[in-house]
Short mmCIF file of C-alpha atoms and ligand atoms in Angstrom, two decimals:
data_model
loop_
_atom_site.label_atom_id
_atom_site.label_comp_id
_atom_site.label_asym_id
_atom_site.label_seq_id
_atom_site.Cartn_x
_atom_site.Cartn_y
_atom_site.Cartn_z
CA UNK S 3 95.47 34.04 105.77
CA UNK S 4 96.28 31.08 108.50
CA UNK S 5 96.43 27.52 106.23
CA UNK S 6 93.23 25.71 107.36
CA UNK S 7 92.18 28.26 110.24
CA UNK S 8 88.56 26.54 110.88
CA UNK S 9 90.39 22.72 110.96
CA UNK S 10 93.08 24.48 113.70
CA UNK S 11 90.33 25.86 115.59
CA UNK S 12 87.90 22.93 115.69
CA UNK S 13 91.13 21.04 116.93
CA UNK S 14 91.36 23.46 120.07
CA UNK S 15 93.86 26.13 118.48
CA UNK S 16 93.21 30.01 119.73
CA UNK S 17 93.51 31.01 116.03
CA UNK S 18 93.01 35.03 114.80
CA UNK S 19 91.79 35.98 113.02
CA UNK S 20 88.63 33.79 114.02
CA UNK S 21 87.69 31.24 111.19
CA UNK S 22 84.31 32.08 109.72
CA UNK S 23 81.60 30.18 107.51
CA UNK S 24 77.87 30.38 107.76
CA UNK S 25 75.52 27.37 108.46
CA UNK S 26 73.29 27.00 105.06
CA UNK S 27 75.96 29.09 103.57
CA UNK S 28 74.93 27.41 99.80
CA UNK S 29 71.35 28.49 99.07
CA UNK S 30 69.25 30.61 98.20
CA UNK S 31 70.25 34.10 99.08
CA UNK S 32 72.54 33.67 95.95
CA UNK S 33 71.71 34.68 92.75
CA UNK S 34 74.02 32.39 91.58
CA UNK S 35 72.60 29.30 93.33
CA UNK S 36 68.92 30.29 92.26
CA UNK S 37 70.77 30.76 88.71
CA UNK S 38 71.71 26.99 88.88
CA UNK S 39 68.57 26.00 91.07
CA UNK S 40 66.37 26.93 87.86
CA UNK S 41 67.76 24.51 85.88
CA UNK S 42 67.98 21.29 87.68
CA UNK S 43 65.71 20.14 90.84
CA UNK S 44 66.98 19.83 94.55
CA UNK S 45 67.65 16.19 93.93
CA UNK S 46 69.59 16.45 90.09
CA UNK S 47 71.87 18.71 91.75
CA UNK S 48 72.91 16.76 95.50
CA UNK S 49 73.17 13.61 92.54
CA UNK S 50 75.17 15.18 89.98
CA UNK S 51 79.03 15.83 92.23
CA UNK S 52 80.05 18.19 89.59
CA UNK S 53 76.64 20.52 90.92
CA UNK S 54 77.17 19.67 94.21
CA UNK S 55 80.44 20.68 94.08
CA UNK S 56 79.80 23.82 92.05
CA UNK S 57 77.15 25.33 94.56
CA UNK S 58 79.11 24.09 97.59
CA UNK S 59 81.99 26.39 96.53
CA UNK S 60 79.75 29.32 95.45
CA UNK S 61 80.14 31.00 98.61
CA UNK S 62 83.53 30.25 98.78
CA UNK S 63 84.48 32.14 95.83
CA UNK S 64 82.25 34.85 96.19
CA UNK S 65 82.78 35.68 99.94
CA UNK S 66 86.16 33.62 100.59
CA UNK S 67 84.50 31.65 104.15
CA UNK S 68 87.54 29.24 105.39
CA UNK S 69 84.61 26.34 105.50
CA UNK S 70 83.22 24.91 102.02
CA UNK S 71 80.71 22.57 103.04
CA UNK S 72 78.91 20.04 101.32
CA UNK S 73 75.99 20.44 99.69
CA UNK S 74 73.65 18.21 100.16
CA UNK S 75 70.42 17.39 102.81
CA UNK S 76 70.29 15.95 105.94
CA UNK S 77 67.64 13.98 104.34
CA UNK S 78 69.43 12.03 101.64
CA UNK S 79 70.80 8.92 103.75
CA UNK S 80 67.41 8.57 104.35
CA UNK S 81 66.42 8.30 100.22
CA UNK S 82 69.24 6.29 100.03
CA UNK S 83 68.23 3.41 102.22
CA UNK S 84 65.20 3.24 99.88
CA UNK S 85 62.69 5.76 100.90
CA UNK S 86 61.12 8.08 98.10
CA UNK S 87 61.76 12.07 98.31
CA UNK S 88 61.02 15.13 96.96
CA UNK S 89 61.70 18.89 97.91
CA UNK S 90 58.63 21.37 98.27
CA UNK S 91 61.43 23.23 99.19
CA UNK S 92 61.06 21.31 102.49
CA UNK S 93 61.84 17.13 102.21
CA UNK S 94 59.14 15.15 102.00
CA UNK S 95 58.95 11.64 102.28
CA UNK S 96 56.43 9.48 100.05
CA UNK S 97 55.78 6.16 103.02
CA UNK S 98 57.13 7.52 106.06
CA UNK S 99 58.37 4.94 108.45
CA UNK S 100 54.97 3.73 110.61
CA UNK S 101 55.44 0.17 112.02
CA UNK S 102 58.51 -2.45 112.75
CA UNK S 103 58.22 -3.49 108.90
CA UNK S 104 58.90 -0.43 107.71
CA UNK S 105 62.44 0.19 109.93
CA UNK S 106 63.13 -3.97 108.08
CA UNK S 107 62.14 -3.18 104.64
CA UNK S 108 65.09 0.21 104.79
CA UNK S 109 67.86 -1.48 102.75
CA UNK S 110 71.02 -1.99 104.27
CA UNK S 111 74.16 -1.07 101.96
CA UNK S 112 77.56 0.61 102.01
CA UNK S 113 76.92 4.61 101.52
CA UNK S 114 80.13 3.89 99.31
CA UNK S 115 77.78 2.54 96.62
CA UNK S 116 74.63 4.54 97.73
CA UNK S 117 76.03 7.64 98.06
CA UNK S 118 78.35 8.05 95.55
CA UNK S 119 78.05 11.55 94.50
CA UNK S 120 78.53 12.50 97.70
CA UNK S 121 82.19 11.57 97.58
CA UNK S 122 82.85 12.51 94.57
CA UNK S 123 81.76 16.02 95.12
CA UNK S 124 83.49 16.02 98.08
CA UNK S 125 86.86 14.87 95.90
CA UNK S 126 86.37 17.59 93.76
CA UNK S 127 85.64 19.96 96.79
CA UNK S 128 88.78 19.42 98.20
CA UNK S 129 90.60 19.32 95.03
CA UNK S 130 89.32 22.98 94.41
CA UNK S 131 89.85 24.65 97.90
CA UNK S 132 93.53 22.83 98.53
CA UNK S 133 95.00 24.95 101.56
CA UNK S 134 92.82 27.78 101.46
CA UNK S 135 89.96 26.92 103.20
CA UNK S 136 88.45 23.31 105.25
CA UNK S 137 86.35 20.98 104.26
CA UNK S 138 83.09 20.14 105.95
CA UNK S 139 81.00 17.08 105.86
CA UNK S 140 78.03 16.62 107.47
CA UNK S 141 74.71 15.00 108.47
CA UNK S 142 71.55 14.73 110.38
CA UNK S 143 72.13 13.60 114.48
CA UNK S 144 70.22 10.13 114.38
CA UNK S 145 67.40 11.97 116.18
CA UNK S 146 66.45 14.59 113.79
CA UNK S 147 67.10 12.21 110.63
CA UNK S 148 64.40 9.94 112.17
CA UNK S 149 62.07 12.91 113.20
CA UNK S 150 61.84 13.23 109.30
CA UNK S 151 61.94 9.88 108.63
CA UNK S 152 58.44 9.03 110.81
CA UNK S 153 57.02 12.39 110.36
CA UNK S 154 57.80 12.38 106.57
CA UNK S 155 57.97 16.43 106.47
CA UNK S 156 58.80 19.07 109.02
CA UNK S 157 55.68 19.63 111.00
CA UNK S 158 55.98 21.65 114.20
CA UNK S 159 56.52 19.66 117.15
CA UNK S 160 56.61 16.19 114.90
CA UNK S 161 53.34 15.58 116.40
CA UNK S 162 53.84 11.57 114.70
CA UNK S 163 57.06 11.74 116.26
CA UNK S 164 55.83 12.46 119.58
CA UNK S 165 53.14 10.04 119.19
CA UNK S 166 55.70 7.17 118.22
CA UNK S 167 57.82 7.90 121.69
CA UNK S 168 55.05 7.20 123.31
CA UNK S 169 52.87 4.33 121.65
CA UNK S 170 55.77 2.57 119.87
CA UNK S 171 59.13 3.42 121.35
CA UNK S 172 60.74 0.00 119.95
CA UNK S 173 59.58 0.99 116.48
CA UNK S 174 61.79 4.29 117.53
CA UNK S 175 64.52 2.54 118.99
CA UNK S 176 64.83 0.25 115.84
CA UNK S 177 65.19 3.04 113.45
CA UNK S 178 67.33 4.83 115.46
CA UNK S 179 69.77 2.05 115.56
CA UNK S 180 69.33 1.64 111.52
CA UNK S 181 70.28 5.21 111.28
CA UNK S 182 73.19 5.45 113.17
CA UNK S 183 74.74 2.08 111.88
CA UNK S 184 74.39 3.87 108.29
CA UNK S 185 75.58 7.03 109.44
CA UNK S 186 78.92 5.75 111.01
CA UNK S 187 79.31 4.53 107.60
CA UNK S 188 78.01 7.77 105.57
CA UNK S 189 80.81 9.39 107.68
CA UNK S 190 83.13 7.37 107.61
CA UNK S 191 83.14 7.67 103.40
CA UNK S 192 83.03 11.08 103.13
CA UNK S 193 85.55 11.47 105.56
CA UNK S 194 87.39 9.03 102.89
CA UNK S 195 86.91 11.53 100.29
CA UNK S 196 87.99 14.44 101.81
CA UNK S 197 86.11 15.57 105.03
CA UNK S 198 88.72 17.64 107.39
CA UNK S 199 85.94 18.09 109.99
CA UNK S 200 82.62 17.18 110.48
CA UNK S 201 78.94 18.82 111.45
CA UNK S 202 76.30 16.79 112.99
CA UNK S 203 73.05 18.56 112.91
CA UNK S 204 70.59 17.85 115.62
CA UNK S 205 67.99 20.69 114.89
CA UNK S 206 64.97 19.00 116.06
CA UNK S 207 66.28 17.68 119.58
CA UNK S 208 64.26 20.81 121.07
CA UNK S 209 61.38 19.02 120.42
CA UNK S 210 62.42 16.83 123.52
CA UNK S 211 63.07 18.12 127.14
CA UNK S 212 66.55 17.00 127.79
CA UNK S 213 65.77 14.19 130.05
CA UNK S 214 63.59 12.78 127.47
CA UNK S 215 66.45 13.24 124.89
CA UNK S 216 69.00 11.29 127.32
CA UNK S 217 65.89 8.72 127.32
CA UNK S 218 65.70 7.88 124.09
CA UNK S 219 68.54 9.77 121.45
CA UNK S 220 71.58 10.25 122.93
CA UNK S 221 73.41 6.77 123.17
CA UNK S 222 72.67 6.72 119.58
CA UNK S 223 74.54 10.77 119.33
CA UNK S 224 77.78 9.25 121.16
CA UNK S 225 77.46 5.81 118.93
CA UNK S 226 77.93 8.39 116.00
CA UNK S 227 80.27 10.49 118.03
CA UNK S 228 82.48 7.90 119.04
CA UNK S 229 82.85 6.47 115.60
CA UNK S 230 84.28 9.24 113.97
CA UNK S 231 85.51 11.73 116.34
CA UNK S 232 89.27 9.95 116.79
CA UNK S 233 89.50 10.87 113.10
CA UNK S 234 88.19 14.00 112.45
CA UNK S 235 86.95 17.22 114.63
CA UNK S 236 83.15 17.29 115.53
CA UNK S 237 80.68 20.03 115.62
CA UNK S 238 77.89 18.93 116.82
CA UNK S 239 74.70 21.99 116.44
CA UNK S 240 71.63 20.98 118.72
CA UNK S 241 69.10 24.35 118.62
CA UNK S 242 67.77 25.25 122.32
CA UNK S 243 71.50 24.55 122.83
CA UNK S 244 71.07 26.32 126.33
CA UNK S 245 68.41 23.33 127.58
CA UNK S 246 71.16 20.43 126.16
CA UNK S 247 74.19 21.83 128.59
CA UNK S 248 74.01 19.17 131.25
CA UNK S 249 74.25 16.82 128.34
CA UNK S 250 76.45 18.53 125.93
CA UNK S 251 79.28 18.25 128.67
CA UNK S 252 79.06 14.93 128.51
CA UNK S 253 78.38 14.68 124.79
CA UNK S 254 82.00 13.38 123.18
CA UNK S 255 81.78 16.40 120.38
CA UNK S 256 84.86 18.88 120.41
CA UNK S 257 83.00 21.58 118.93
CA UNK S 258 79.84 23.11 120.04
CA UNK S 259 77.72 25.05 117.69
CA UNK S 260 75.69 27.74 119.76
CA UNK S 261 72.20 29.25 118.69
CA UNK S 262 71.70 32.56 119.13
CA UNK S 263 69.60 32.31 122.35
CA UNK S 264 72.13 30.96 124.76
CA UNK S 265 74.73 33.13 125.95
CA UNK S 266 78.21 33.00 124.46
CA UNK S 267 79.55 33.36 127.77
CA UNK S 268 77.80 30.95 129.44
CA UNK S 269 78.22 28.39 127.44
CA UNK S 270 82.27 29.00 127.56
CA UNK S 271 82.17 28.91 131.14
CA UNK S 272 79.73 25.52 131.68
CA UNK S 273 81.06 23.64 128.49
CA UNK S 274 84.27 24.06 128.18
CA UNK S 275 85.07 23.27 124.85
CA UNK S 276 85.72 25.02 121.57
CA UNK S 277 82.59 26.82 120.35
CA UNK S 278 81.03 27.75 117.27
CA UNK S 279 78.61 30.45 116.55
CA UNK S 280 76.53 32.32 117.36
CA UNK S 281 75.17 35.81 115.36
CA UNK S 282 71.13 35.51 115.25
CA UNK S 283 70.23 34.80 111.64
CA UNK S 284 67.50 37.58 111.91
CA UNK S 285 69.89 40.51 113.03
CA UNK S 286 72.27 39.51 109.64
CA UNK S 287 69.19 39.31 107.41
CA UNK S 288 67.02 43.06 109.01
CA UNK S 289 70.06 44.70 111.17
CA UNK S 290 71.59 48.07 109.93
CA UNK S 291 75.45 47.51 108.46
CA UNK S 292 76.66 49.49 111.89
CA UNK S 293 74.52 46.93 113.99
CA UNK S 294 75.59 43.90 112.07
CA UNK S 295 79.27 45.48 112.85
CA UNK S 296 78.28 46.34 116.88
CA UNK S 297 76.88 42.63 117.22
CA UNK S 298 79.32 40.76 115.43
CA UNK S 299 82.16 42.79 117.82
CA UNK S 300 80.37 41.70 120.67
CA UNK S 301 80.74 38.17 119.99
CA UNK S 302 84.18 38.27 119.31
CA UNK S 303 84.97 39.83 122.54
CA UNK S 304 83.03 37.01 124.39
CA UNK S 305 85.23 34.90 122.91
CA UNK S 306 88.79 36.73 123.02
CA UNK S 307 91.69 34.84 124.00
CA UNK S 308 89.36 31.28 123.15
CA UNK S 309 89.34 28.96 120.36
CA UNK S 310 86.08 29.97 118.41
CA UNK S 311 84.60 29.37 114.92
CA UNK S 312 82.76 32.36 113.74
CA UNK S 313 78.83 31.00 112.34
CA UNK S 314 75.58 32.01 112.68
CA UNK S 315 73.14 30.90 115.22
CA UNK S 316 71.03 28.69 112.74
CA UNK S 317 71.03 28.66 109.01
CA UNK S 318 71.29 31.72 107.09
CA UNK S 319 67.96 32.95 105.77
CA UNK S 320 66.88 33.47 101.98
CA UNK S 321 66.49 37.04 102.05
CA UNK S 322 69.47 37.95 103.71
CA UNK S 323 71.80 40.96 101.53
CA UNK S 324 74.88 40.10 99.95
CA UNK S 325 76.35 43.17 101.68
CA UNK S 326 75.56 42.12 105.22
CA UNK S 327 77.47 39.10 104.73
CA UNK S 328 80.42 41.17 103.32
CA UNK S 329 80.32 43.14 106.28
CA UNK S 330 80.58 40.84 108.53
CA UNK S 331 83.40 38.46 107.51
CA UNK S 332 85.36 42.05 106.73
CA UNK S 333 84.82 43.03 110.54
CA UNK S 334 85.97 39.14 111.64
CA UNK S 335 89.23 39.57 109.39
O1 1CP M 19 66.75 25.36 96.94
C1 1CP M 19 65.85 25.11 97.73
O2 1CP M 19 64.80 25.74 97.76
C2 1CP M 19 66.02 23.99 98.70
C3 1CP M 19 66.32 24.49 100.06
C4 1CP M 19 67.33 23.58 100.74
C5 1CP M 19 68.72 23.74 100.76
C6 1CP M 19 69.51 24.85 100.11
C7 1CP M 19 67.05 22.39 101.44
C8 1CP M 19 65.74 21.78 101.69
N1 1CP M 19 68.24 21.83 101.88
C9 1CP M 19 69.28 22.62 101.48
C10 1CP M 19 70.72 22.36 101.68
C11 1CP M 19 71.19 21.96 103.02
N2 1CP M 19 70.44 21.49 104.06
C12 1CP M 19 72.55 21.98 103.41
C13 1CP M 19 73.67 22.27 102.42
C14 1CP M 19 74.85 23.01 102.65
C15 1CP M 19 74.82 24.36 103.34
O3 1CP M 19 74.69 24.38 104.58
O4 1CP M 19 74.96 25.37 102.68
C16 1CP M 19 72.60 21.54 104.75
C17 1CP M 19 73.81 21.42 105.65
C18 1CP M 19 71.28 21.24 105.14
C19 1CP M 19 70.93 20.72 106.47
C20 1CP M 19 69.51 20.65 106.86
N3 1CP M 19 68.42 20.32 106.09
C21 1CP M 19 69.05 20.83 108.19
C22 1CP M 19 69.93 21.11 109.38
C23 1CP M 19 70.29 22.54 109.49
C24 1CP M 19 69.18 23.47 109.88
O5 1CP M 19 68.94 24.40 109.11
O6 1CP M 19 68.60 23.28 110.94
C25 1CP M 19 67.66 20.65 108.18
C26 1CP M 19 66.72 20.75 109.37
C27 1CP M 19 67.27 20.33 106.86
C28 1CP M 19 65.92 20.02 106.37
C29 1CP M 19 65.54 20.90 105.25
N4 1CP M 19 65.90 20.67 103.96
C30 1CP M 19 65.45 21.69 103.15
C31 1CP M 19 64.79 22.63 103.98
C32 1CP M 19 64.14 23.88 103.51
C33 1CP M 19 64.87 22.14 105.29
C34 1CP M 19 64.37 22.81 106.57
C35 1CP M 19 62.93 22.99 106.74
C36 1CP M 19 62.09 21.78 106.55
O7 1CP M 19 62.41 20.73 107.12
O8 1CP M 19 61.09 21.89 105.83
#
């Protein structure tokens, strides 16, 4: 086993065998995270450290990934500048963010006292895992923790959202600098506490063309970026990753996490940085154990002789088998 594979990797090191972990790798394909999910709501357990902690490393000790990350939501900097959630399993918010007031009324406070289970799970994280694996922070890209933040719940297209961008883009631009000031902060802490390299997710900028994304989001992306990235490695997962390539080479994120419709290949030649990724979450959850194997061979070869960091396309779905995740971190290995 190479001592802290996925942080050597994410730092540009050609490391075999490839470091492996699985986006929404704590959840709740795991008995033993449905075990703990019965017994204390969404919110008891990202607020209690010792929970957090305990399902963040659930995967770790069952499957042995060489990235434990945090468990938590890319929603909760969000309740903790004052705005009331609750999980249906989806976030929801209560007053979702309408006019100018609503961007002043957000508090503003150090994540150091709003967030402080965060850290602490994270201590206890990287107390656990010492060498053996990396440690993985993360949050929401500015633009998709506003998309909930205005829409209040996922809706497709964040048809509020949309609406917003056009009728009120300085409400927009107002949150979006809220956001990212308190992110660069949320970061910074948990980077503090114990966070060897971090994940920004931007899920929801494919409800933009990229254009309009350059527009409107991504100053506020390389704000974040540029904060943190002299510190620790970024991965930085935007889905439709194949429309964001003119930007991504720009984009000051060392990592690249690739969904499953853009080619491997492609994105090696164009981006030129290290890449993360990319087996499609459906072909892990419904493919045969000697497709999961063919697939998962195929990727590697894509990226032989690269520095790569074995994930999924997108999060890992609730139904997927125990085994097929076996099989495939025995095959990377
Ligand atoms: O137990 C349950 O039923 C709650 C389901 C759940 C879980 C396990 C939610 C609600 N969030 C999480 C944890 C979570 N979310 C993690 C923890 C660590 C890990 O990866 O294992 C992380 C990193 C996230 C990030 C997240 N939340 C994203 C970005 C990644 C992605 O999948 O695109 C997004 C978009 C969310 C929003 C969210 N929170 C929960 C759900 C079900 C969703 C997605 C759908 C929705 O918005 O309704």
């Amino acid at each position: 086993m190479v001592y802290k594979s996925l942080l050597k990797a994410a730092k540009g090191d050609v490391v075999r065998p490839t470091p492996i972990w699985f986006m929404r790798q704590a959840g709740r394909y795991l008995p033993e995270y449905r075990a703990l999910r019965e017994k204390y709501s969404f919110l008891e357990v990202c607020q209690t450290p010792e929970l957090a902690a305990e399902i963040s490393l659930q995967p770790w000790r069952r499957f042995g990934v060489d990235g434990v990350i945090l468990f938590s939501d890319i929603t909760v900097p969000a309740h903790a500048l004052g705005m009331n959630l609750s999980f249906e399993p989806g976030p929801c918010f209560e007053s979702p963010i309408r006019i100018l007031k609503d961007v002043e009324t957000l508090r503003r406070a150090d994540p150091k006292e709003l967030c402080p289970s965060v850290c602490q799970a994270l201590r206890l994280i990287r107390e656990e895992v010492g060498s053996s694996a990396t440690v993985i922070g993360f949050c929401g890209a500015p633009w998709t923790t506003a998309c909930y933040m205005v829409e209040g719940t996922h809706r497709p297209g964040f048809p509020t959202v949309m609406a917003m961008v056009q009728q009120n883009p300085e409400v927009l631009e107002a949150l979006l600098e809220k956001v990212t000031s308190f992110l660069i902060l949320y970061l910074k802490r948990q980077i503090e506490a114990g966070a060897e390299v971090i994940q920004i997710f931007d899920t929801w900028a494919e409800v933009l063309s990229e254009k309009r994304y350059r527009e409107i989001a991504f100053s506020h992306l390389q704000k974040l970026l540029d904060a943190i990235s002299d510190e620790v490695p970024v991965i930085l997962f935007m889905k439709n990753t194949q429309a964001f390539f003119p930007l991504l080479q720009h984009c000051h994120a060392g990592v690249i996490s690739v969904d499953s419709k853009t080619s491997l290949i492609q994105a090696r030649n164009t981006l030129g940085r290290v890449l993360q990724g990319n087996l499609d979450p459906e072909r892990l959850r419904q493919g045969s154990l000697s497709e999961i194997e063919k697939t998962t061979r195929e990727i590697l070869q894509e990226m032989s002789g690269a520095a790569h960091i074995f994930n999924l396309g997108h999060g890992i779905l609730p139904e997927t088998p125990l085994a097929h995740v076996h099989r495939v971190i025995e095959v990377v290995r």
